[in-house]
Amino acid sequence: MSSEKIVVCGGGGFIGGHLIADLRRNGCTDLRSVDIKPVAEWYQVFPDVENLVLDLQKREACDQALQGARVVYNLAADMGGMGFIENNRALCMLSVLINTHLLRSAKASGVAGYFYASSACVYNADKQRDENVTALKEADAYPAMPEDGYGWEKLFSERMCRHFREDFGLRTRVARYHNVYGPHGTWDGGREKAPAAVCRKVIQAKLSGKHEIEIWGNGKQTRSFMYIDDCLRGTKAILAGDILEPINLGSSELVSINQLVDIVEGIAGVKLKRSYNLKAPKGVNGRNSDNTLIKKYLGWEPGIRLRDGLEKTYRWIYDQMMQQQKK
């Protein structure tokens, strides 16, 4: 694969930037990174990579992006944390254009492998009402009742990948990401996810001397969080393997948001007074990844401890905030 043209759609984003960096480290030399943002706003940029600024909601842009491609990773979407998802449902659903046009372009270009990044937001909401959630199996996406907007788009796009595989022979693979986090990602501005938001809030409280933190919801809602290195390893293995149906890619280490704050406080060496904003977006009450299938198919599951990943994420966000203060 090192000499094949590999295209990462959403390459200017958090996961896409890390994926490009990982592919370079592993000897891939013909890489194309595509994103809608100006290159100056990409999280990671490499001069030896072909970097294209394109709006992949347009078919002609997808044709250009996939010209000569053999392998495609579709990580492109208009998305963010719960604050963004719950308040921008139409924008989230418009991402259906990206995957639809990319699949058509991939079919026309004779792409050999196509990866689609789906989400745990596809899962039936009725199975996520309890903080002490039973880990979600892949079959729990049906009967369909996904996250409104973002989850529906992801579930529809999963089906589109399936039918392009069944009807046209396009080799598609789909992973359902569970809350990916790490350095070189969004940490402020409204699109950040819980780990980055908590890191930022704790750092702000420590630097300001005002030892208080606002938590969205009651803090009892539970999640699992997957460090970016595990995400990359699983993504590449799923594309290379024979797993035809969408599969969970997430940690099974379940924590409450209160416990997440505990961990970041421990890293920072502070203890903060907590207030709870019950009107803020908080998502489902509980969500965790059942990793039975990925262990069966790959003999592996994401295993980087949350505290270990958060330490690296915290240090990176701290450095970013220090740089901002100097400007």
mmCIF file of C-alpha atoms in Angstrom:
data_model
loop_
_atom_site.group_PDB
_atom_site.id
_atom_site.type_symbol
_atom_site.label_atom_id
_atom_site.label_comp_id
_atom_site.label_asym_id
_atom_site.label_seq_id
_atom_site.Cartn_x
_atom_site.Cartn_y
_atom_site.Cartn_z
ATOM 1 C CA MET A 1 0.000 0.000 0.000
ATOM 2 C CA SER A 2 2.997 2.319 0.494
ATOM 3 C CA SER A 3 3.131 3.294 -3.199
ATOM 4 C CA GLU A 4 -0.626 3.472 -3.832
ATOM 5 C CA LYS A 5 -2.383 6.837 -3.853
ATOM 6 C CA ILE A 6 -4.214 7.188 -0.564
ATOM 7 C CA VAL A 7 -6.750 9.964 -0.095
ATOM 8 C CA VAL A 8 -7.809 11.162 3.356
ATOM 9 C CA CYS A 9 -11.001 13.196 3.183
ATOM 10 C CA GLY A 10 -11.218 15.476 6.183
ATOM 11 C CA GLY A 11 -7.421 15.458 6.350
ATOM 12 C CA GLY A 12 -7.326 18.934 7.850
ATOM 13 C CA GLY A 13 -9.315 17.767 10.855
ATOM 14 C CA PHE A 14 -8.361 16.045 14.083
ATOM 15 C CA ILE A 15 -8.511 12.351 13.138
ATOM 16 C CA GLY A 16 -7.611 13.007 9.502
ATOM 17 C CA GLY A 17 -4.472 14.915 10.415
ATOM 18 C CA HIS A 18 -3.330 12.140 12.719
ATOM 19 C CA LEU A 19 -4.077 9.543 10.042
ATOM 20 C CA ILE A 20 -1.957 11.384 7.456
ATOM 21 C CA ALA A 21 0.886 11.634 9.988
ATOM 22 C CA ASP A 22 0.605 7.918 10.757
ATOM 23 C CA LEU A 23 0.573 6.875 7.110
ATOM 24 C CA ARG A 24 3.690 8.982 6.477
ATOM 25 C CA ARG A 25 5.472 7.365 9.414
ATOM 26 C CA ASN A 26 4.643 3.967 7.980
ATOM 27 C CA GLY A 27 6.200 4.690 4.595
ATOM 28 C CA CYS A 28 3.229 5.756 2.470
ATOM 29 C CA THR A 29 4.565 8.198 -0.096
ATOM 30 C CA ASP A 30 1.607 9.067 -2.343
ATOM 31 C CA LEU A 31 -0.782 10.848 -0.016
ATOM 32 C CA ARG A 32 -3.518 13.358 -0.727
ATOM 33 C CA SER A 33 -5.232 15.274 2.061
ATOM 34 C CA VAL A 34 -8.545 17.019 1.344
ATOM 35 C CA ASP A 35 -10.484 19.444 3.529
ATOM 36 C CA ILE A 36 -12.899 22.349 3.133
ATOM 37 C CA LYS A 37 -10.971 24.605 5.537
ATOM 38 C CA PRO A 38 -8.128 26.839 4.337
ATOM 39 C CA VAL A 39 -4.810 25.019 4.814
ATOM 40 C CA ALA A 40 -3.791 27.588 7.425
ATOM 41 C CA GLU A 41 -6.616 26.246 9.621
ATOM 42 C CA TRP A 42 -5.670 22.559 9.326
ATOM 43 C CA TYR A 43 -4.511 20.883 12.523
ATOM 44 C CA GLN A 44 -1.557 19.171 10.869
ATOM 45 C CA VAL A 45 0.027 20.014 7.505
ATOM 46 C CA PHE A 46 2.877 18.188 5.751
ATOM 47 C CA PRO A 47 4.767 19.670 2.789
ATOM 48 C CA ASP A 48 5.344 16.287 1.129
ATOM 49 C CA VAL A 49 1.575 15.603 1.005
ATOM 50 C CA GLU A 50 -0.729 16.861 -1.744
ATOM 51 C CA ASN A 51 -3.059 19.198 0.168
ATOM 52 C CA LEU A 52 -6.315 20.160 -1.563
ATOM 53 C CA VAL A 53 -8.986 22.586 -0.364
ATOM 54 C CA LEU A 54 -12.291 21.301 -1.753
ATOM 55 C CA ASP A 55 -15.973 21.312 -0.791
ATOM 56 C CA LEU A 56 -16.780 17.597 -0.852
ATOM 57 C CA GLN A 57 -20.507 18.280 -0.732
ATOM 58 C CA LYS A 58 -20.123 18.880 -4.487
ATOM 59 C CA ARG A 59 -19.798 15.949 -6.905
ATOM 60 C CA GLU A 60 -17.148 17.592 -9.097
ATOM 61 C CA ALA A 61 -14.982 18.211 -6.029
ATOM 62 C CA CYS A 62 -15.245 14.524 -5.101
ATOM 63 C CA ASP A 63 -14.224 13.526 -8.618
ATOM 64 C CA GLN A 64 -11.163 15.763 -8.316
ATOM 65 C CA ALA A 65 -10.330 14.505 -4.835
ATOM 66 C CA LEU A 66 -10.381 10.839 -5.858
ATOM 67 C CA GLN A 67 -8.625 11.131 -9.215
ATOM 68 C CA GLY A 68 -6.109 8.272 -9.369
ATOM 69 C CA ALA A 69 -6.980 7.090 -5.851
ATOM 70 C CA ARG A 70 -6.684 3.449 -4.783
ATOM 71 C CA VAL A 71 -7.567 3.832 -1.098
ATOM 72 C CA VAL A 72 -9.989 6.357 0.406
ATOM 73 C CA TYR A 73 -10.603 7.235 4.047
ATOM 74 C CA ASN A 74 -13.757 9.323 4.424
ATOM 75 C CA LEU A 75 -13.484 11.205 7.706
ATOM 76 C CA ALA A 76 -15.073 14.398 6.339
ATOM 77 C CA ALA A 77 -18.172 15.716 8.097
ATOM 78 C CA ASP A 78 -19.615 18.903 9.548
ATOM 79 C CA MET A 79 -19.625 17.945 13.202
ATOM 80 C CA GLY A 80 -18.444 18.633 16.748
ATOM 81 C CA GLY A 81 -19.353 17.854 20.344
ATOM 82 C CA MET A 82 -22.861 17.765 21.788
ATOM 83 C CA GLY A 83 -23.085 21.548 21.878
ATOM 84 C CA PHE A 84 -22.702 21.619 18.107
ATOM 85 C CA ILE A 85 -24.630 18.453 17.217
ATOM 86 C CA GLU A 86 -27.769 19.339 19.159
ATOM 87 C CA ASN A 87 -27.938 22.868 17.731
ATOM 88 C CA ASN A 88 -26.968 22.196 14.083
ATOM 89 C CA ARG A 89 -28.983 19.181 12.970
ATOM 90 C CA ALA A 90 -29.504 20.347 9.387
ATOM 91 C CA LEU A 91 -25.789 21.082 8.904
ATOM 92 C CA CYS A 92 -24.945 17.643 10.282
ATOM 93 C CA MET A 93 -27.386 15.944 7.926
ATOM 94 C CA LEU A 94 -25.977 17.775 4.909
ATOM 95 C CA SER A 95 -22.823 15.680 5.355
ATOM 96 C CA VAL A 96 -24.820 12.949 3.624
ATOM 97 C CA LEU A 97 -23.848 14.715 0.388
ATOM 98 C CA ILE A 98 -20.156 14.138 1.124
ATOM 99 C CA ASN A 99 -20.356 10.387 1.515
ATOM 100 C CA THR A 100 -22.884 9.968 -1.308
ATOM 101 C CA HIS A 101 -20.775 11.860 -3.846
ATOM 102 C CA LEU A 102 -17.534 10.250 -2.648
ATOM 103 C CA LEU A 103 -19.019 6.780 -3.098
ATOM 104 C CA ARG A 104 -20.125 7.640 -6.638
ATOM 105 C CA SER A 105 -16.682 9.029 -7.436
ATOM 106 C CA ALA A 106 -14.993 6.001 -5.857
ATOM 107 C CA LYS A 107 -17.072 3.663 -7.997
ATOM 108 C CA ALA A 108 -16.262 5.641 -11.154
ATOM 109 C CA SER A 109 -12.545 5.800 -10.295
ATOM 110 C CA GLY A 110 -12.161 2.095 -9.544
ATOM 111 C CA VAL A 111 -11.100 2.639 -5.918
ATOM 112 C CA ALA A 112 -9.875 -0.579 -4.286
ATOM 113 C CA GLY A 113 -10.758 0.250 -0.685
ATOM 114 C CA TYR A 114 -13.137 2.773 0.878
ATOM 115 C CA PHE A 115 -13.368 3.437 4.631
ATOM 116 C CA TYR A 116 -16.275 5.345 6.165
ATOM 117 C CA ALA A 117 -16.080 6.805 9.665
ATOM 118 C CA SER A 118 -19.464 6.335 11.293
ATOM 119 C CA SER A 119 -20.351 7.045 14.909
ATOM 120 C CA ALA A 120 -21.824 5.546 18.065
ATOM 121 C CA CYS A 121 -24.510 8.210 17.608
ATOM 122 C CA VAL A 122 -26.253 5.721 15.289
ATOM 123 C CA TYR A 123 -27.401 3.624 18.265
ATOM 124 C CA ASN A 124 -31.010 3.370 19.401
ATOM 125 C CA ALA A 125 -31.681 6.060 22.016
ATOM 126 C CA ASP A 126 -33.913 3.740 24.056
ATOM 127 C CA LYS A 127 -30.851 1.615 24.848
ATOM 128 C CA GLN A 128 -28.973 4.629 26.262
ATOM 129 C CA ARG A 129 -31.346 5.988 28.890
ATOM 130 C CA ASP A 130 -29.527 4.585 31.935
ATOM 131 C CA GLU A 131 -26.131 5.782 33.152
ATOM 132 C CA ASN A 132 -25.354 2.153 34.024
ATOM 133 C CA VAL A 133 -25.685 1.326 30.347
ATOM 134 C CA THR A 134 -25.309 -2.146 28.909
ATOM 135 C CA ALA A 135 -22.479 -1.879 26.367
ATOM 136 C CA LEU A 136 -23.883 -1.378 22.885
ATOM 137 C CA LYS A 137 -23.612 -4.231 20.401
ATOM 138 C CA GLU A 138 -23.561 -3.557 16.674
ATOM 139 C CA ALA A 139 -27.103 -4.968 16.346
ATOM 140 C CA ASP A 140 -28.394 -2.286 18.737
ATOM 141 C CA ALA A 141 -28.519 0.252 15.909
ATOM 142 C CA TYR A 142 -31.834 -1.324 14.898
ATOM 143 C CA PRO A 143 -34.742 -0.732 15.149
ATOM 144 C CA ALA A 144 -33.449 2.702 14.193
ATOM 145 C CA MET A 145 -33.702 5.576 16.659
ATOM 146 C CA PRO A 146 -30.328 7.334 16.352
ATOM 147 C CA GLU A 147 -29.188 10.768 17.527
ATOM 148 C CA ASP A 148 -31.389 13.280 15.720
ATOM 149 C CA GLY A 149 -29.604 14.871 12.775
ATOM 150 C CA TYR A 150 -26.003 13.671 13.093
ATOM 151 C CA GLY A 151 -26.891 10.072 13.989
ATOM 152 C CA TRP A 152 -29.437 9.740 11.193
ATOM 153 C CA GLU A 153 -26.895 10.971 8.647
ATOM 154 C CA LYS A 154 -24.339 8.440 9.867
ATOM 155 C CA LEU A 155 -26.817 5.557 9.811
ATOM 156 C CA PHE A 156 -28.016 6.423 6.306
ATOM 157 C CA SER A 157 -24.428 6.702 5.062
ATOM 158 C CA GLU A 158 -23.614 3.295 6.558
ATOM 159 C CA ARG A 159 -26.423 1.827 4.463
ATOM 160 C CA MET A 160 -25.182 3.633 1.390
ATOM 161 C CA CYS A 161 -21.753 2.048 1.866
ATOM 162 C CA ARG A 162 -23.369 -1.358 2.240
ATOM 163 C CA HIS A 163 -25.405 -1.038 -0.944
ATOM 164 C CA PHE A 164 -22.464 0.240 -2.995
ATOM 165 C CA ARG A 165 -20.600 -2.864 -1.827
ATOM 166 C CA GLU A 166 -23.488 -5.223 -2.578
ATOM 167 C CA ASP A 167 -24.710 -3.653 -5.814
ATOM 168 C CA PHE A 168 -21.504 -2.328 -7.382
ATOM 169 C CA GLY A 169 -18.704 -4.365 -5.795
ATOM 170 C CA LEU A 170 -17.024 -1.351 -4.186
ATOM 171 C CA ARG A 171 -14.958 -2.617 -1.241
ATOM 172 C CA THR A 172 -16.381 -0.566 1.643
ATOM 173 C CA ARG A 173 -15.621 -0.859 5.350
ATOM 174 C CA VAL A 174 -17.355 1.010 8.189
ATOM 175 C CA ALA A 175 -16.337 1.671 11.801
ATOM 176 C CA ARG A 176 -18.507 3.247 14.471
ATOM 177 C CA TYR A 177 -16.214 5.591 16.392
ATOM 178 C CA HIS A 178 -16.843 6.096 20.108
ATOM 179 C CA ASN A 179 -15.667 9.541 21.277
ATOM 180 C CA VAL A 180 -12.164 9.904 19.869
ATOM 181 C CA TYR A 181 -9.862 12.335 21.691
ATOM 182 C CA GLY A 182 -6.225 13.403 21.804
ATOM 183 C CA PRO A 183 -3.850 16.263 20.927
ATOM 184 C CA HIS A 184 -4.088 18.298 17.702
ATOM 185 C CA GLY A 185 -7.850 18.653 17.850
ATOM 186 C CA THR A 186 -10.593 21.145 18.651
ATOM 187 C CA TRP A 187 -10.462 22.345 22.261
ATOM 188 C CA ASP A 188 -12.551 25.523 22.207
ATOM 189 C CA GLY A 189 -15.061 27.438 20.080
ATOM 190 C CA GLY A 190 -18.097 25.194 20.523
ATOM 191 C CA ARG A 191 -17.170 22.129 18.459
ATOM 192 C CA GLU A 192 -14.908 20.487 21.047
ATOM 193 C CA LYS A 193 -15.853 17.204 22.700
ATOM 194 C CA ALA A 194 -15.990 16.442 26.415
ATOM 195 C CA PRO A 195 -12.336 15.446 27.082
ATOM 196 C CA ALA A 196 -10.950 18.577 25.421
ATOM 197 C CA ALA A 197 -13.629 20.811 26.952
ATOM 198 C CA VAL A 198 -12.926 19.509 30.454
ATOM 199 C CA CYS A 199 -9.173 19.904 29.969
ATOM 200 C CA ARG A 200 -9.659 23.503 28.832
ATOM 201 C CA LYS A 201 -11.993 24.365 31.700
ATOM 202 C CA VAL A 202 -9.678 22.861 34.312
ATOM 203 C CA ILE A 203 -6.660 24.700 32.863
ATOM 204 C CA GLN A 204 -8.601 27.975 32.806
ATOM 205 C CA ALA A 205 -9.640 27.492 36.425
ATOM 206 C CA LYS A 206 -6.087 26.722 37.497
ATOM 207 C CA LEU A 207 -4.534 29.657 35.640
ATOM 208 C CA SER A 208 -7.147 32.166 36.770
ATOM 209 C CA GLY A 209 -7.130 31.060 40.398
ATOM 210 C CA LYS A 210 -10.933 30.828 40.243
ATOM 211 C CA HIS A 211 -11.279 27.180 41.177
ATOM 212 C CA GLU A 212 -14.720 26.533 39.726
ATOM 213 C CA ILE A 213 -15.991 24.482 36.784
ATOM 214 C CA GLU A 214 -19.342 24.261 35.012
ATOM 215 C CA ILE A 215 -20.394 20.767 33.969
ATOM 216 C CA TRP A 216 -23.066 20.171 31.338
ATOM 217 C CA GLY A 217 -25.856 17.964 32.696
ATOM 218 C CA ASN A 218 -25.752 16.391 36.129
ATOM 219 C CA GLY A 219 -22.331 14.824 35.594
ATOM 220 C CA LYS A 220 -23.704 11.310 36.024
ATOM 221 C CA GLN A 221 -24.020 10.631 32.278
ATOM 222 C CA THR A 222 -21.537 7.953 31.184
ATOM 223 C CA ARG A 223 -19.320 7.491 28.137
ATOM 224 C CA SER A 224 -16.227 5.704 26.902
ATOM 225 C CA PHE A 225 -13.409 7.680 25.284
ATOM 226 C CA MET A 226 -10.897 6.303 22.754
ATOM 227 C CA TYR A 227 -7.420 7.767 22.406
ATOM 228 C CA ILE A 228 -6.409 8.701 18.862
ATOM 229 C CA ASP A 229 -3.629 6.083 18.603
ATOM 230 C CA ASP A 230 -6.148 3.283 19.191
ATOM 231 C CA CYS A 231 -8.469 4.869 16.642
ATOM 232 C CA LEU A 232 -5.766 4.872 13.960
ATOM 233 C CA ARG A 233 -4.742 1.278 14.599
ATOM 234 C CA GLY A 234 -8.341 0.063 14.462
ATOM 235 C CA THR A 235 -9.226 2.114 11.400
ATOM 236 C CA LYS A 236 -6.386 0.706 9.312
ATOM 237 C CA ALA A 237 -7.036 -2.857 10.488
ATOM 238 C CA ILE A 238 -10.745 -2.639 9.678
ATOM 239 C CA LEU A 239 -10.087 -1.341 6.165
ATOM 240 C CA ALA A 240 -7.518 -4.093 5.570
ATOM 241 C CA GLY A 241 -9.747 -6.842 6.971
ATOM 242 C CA ASP A 242 -12.853 -8.761 5.966
ATOM 243 C CA ILE A 243 -15.406 -7.229 8.340
ATOM 244 C CA LEU A 244 -18.333 -6.456 6.048
ATOM 245 C CA GLU A 245 -20.766 -4.911 8.525
ATOM 246 C CA PRO A 246 -20.294 -1.717 10.567
ATOM 247 C CA ILE A 247 -18.264 -2.490 13.693
ATOM 248 C CA ASN A 248 -17.635 -0.714 16.988
ATOM 249 C CA LEU A 249 -14.305 1.040 17.354
ATOM 250 C CA GLY A 250 -14.137 2.360 20.890
ATOM 251 C CA SER A 251 -12.809 1.829 24.375
ATOM 252 C CA SER A 252 -14.895 -0.208 26.814
ATOM 253 C CA GLU A 253 -13.589 1.816 29.811
ATOM 254 C CA LEU A 254 -16.826 3.412 31.015
ATOM 255 C CA VAL A 255 -16.664 6.638 33.065
ATOM 256 C CA SER A 256 -19.112 9.306 34.164
ATOM 257 C CA ILE A 257 -18.500 12.929 33.278
ATOM 258 C CA ASN A 258 -17.859 13.533 36.979
ATOM 259 C CA GLN A 259 -15.158 10.848 36.880
ATOM 260 C CA LEU A 260 -13.704 12.442 33.742
ATOM 261 C CA VAL A 261 -13.401 15.714 35.656
ATOM 262 C CA ASP A 262 -11.821 13.821 38.588
ATOM 263 C CA ILE A 263 -9.112 12.467 36.304
ATOM 264 C CA VAL A 264 -8.299 15.842 34.744
ATOM 265 C CA GLU A 265 -8.240 17.494 38.181
ATOM 266 C CA GLY A 266 -5.737 14.836 39.255
ATOM 267 C CA ILE A 267 -3.537 15.585 36.235
ATOM 268 C CA ALA A 268 -3.720 19.329 36.952
ATOM 269 C CA GLY A 269 -3.237 18.978 40.691
ATOM 270 C CA VAL A 270 -6.332 21.029 41.577
ATOM 271 C CA LYS A 271 -9.755 20.455 43.075
ATOM 272 C CA LEU A 272 -12.591 22.576 41.711
ATOM 273 C CA LYS A 273 -16.024 23.575 42.934
ATOM 274 C CA ARG A 274 -18.571 22.147 40.512
ATOM 275 C CA SER A 275 -21.769 23.684 39.207
ATOM 276 C CA TYR A 276 -24.147 21.781 36.953
ATOM 277 C CA ASN A 277 -25.884 23.346 33.961
ATOM 278 C CA LEU A 278 -28.946 21.154 33.528
ATOM 279 C CA LYS A 279 -30.121 23.149 30.497
ATOM 280 C CA ALA A 280 -26.939 22.555 28.482
ATOM 281 C CA PRO A 281 -26.737 19.829 25.794
ATOM 282 C CA LYS A 282 -25.714 16.526 27.378
ATOM 283 C CA GLY A 283 -26.667 13.792 24.910
ATOM 284 C CA VAL A 284 -27.838 10.353 26.008
ATOM 285 C CA ASN A 285 -27.517 9.258 29.636
ATOM 286 C CA GLY A 286 -25.191 6.329 28.972
ATOM 287 C CA ARG A 287 -23.123 4.909 26.101
ATOM 288 C CA ASN A 288 -20.375 2.286 25.997
ATOM 289 C CA SER A 289 -18.792 0.058 23.362
ATOM 290 C CA ASP A 290 -19.338 -3.706 23.307
ATOM 291 C CA ASN A 291 -16.062 -4.973 21.825
ATOM 292 C CA THR A 292 -17.001 -8.634 21.403
ATOM 293 C CA LEU A 293 -16.939 -8.479 17.603
ATOM 294 C CA ILE A 294 -13.717 -6.505 17.157
ATOM 295 C CA LYS A 295 -11.924 -8.912 19.513
ATOM 296 C CA LYS A 296 -13.318 -11.820 17.500
ATOM 297 C CA TYR A 297 -12.244 -10.419 14.128
ATOM 298 C CA LEU A 298 -8.992 -8.654 15.008
ATOM 299 C CA GLY A 299 -7.912 -10.279 18.269
ATOM 300 C CA TRP A 300 -7.584 -6.745 19.648
ATOM 301 C CA GLU A 301 -9.556 -3.874 21.138
ATOM 302 C CA PRO A 302 -8.692 -0.268 22.028
ATOM 303 C CA GLY A 303 -6.813 -0.451 25.304
ATOM 304 C CA ILE A 304 -5.023 2.848 26.012
ATOM 305 C CA ARG A 305 -6.095 3.919 29.494
ATOM 306 C CA LEU A 306 -8.151 7.075 29.704
ATOM 307 C CA ARG A 307 -5.804 8.694 32.214
ATOM 308 C CA ASP A 308 -2.775 8.033 30.002
ATOM 309 C CA GLY A 309 -4.432 9.581 26.960
ATOM 310 C CA LEU A 310 -5.798 12.513 28.941
ATOM 311 C CA GLU A 311 -2.343 13.367 30.294
ATOM 312 C CA LYS A 312 -1.047 13.828 26.740
ATOM 313 C CA THR A 313 -4.172 15.715 25.684
ATOM 314 C CA TYR A 314 -4.028 17.996 28.733
ATOM 315 C CA ARG A 315 -0.351 18.858 28.127
ATOM 316 C CA TRP A 316 -1.020 19.718 24.489
ATOM 317 C CA ILE A 317 -4.052 21.929 25.271
ATOM 318 C CA TYR A 318 -2.096 23.616 28.065
ATOM 319 C CA ASP A 319 0.659 24.473 25.591
ATOM 320 C CA GLN A 320 -1.897 25.844 23.120
ATOM 321 C CA MET A 321 -3.440 28.070 25.775
ATOM 322 C CA MET A 322 -0.021 29.335 26.836
ATOM 323 C CA GLN A 323 0.772 30.238 23.228
ATOM 324 C CA GLN A 324 -2.519 32.130 22.958
ATOM 325 C CA GLN A 325 -1.728 34.131 26.069
ATOM 326 C CA LYS A 326 1.596 35.250 24.561
ATOM 327 C CA LYS A 327 -0.051 36.691 21.451
#
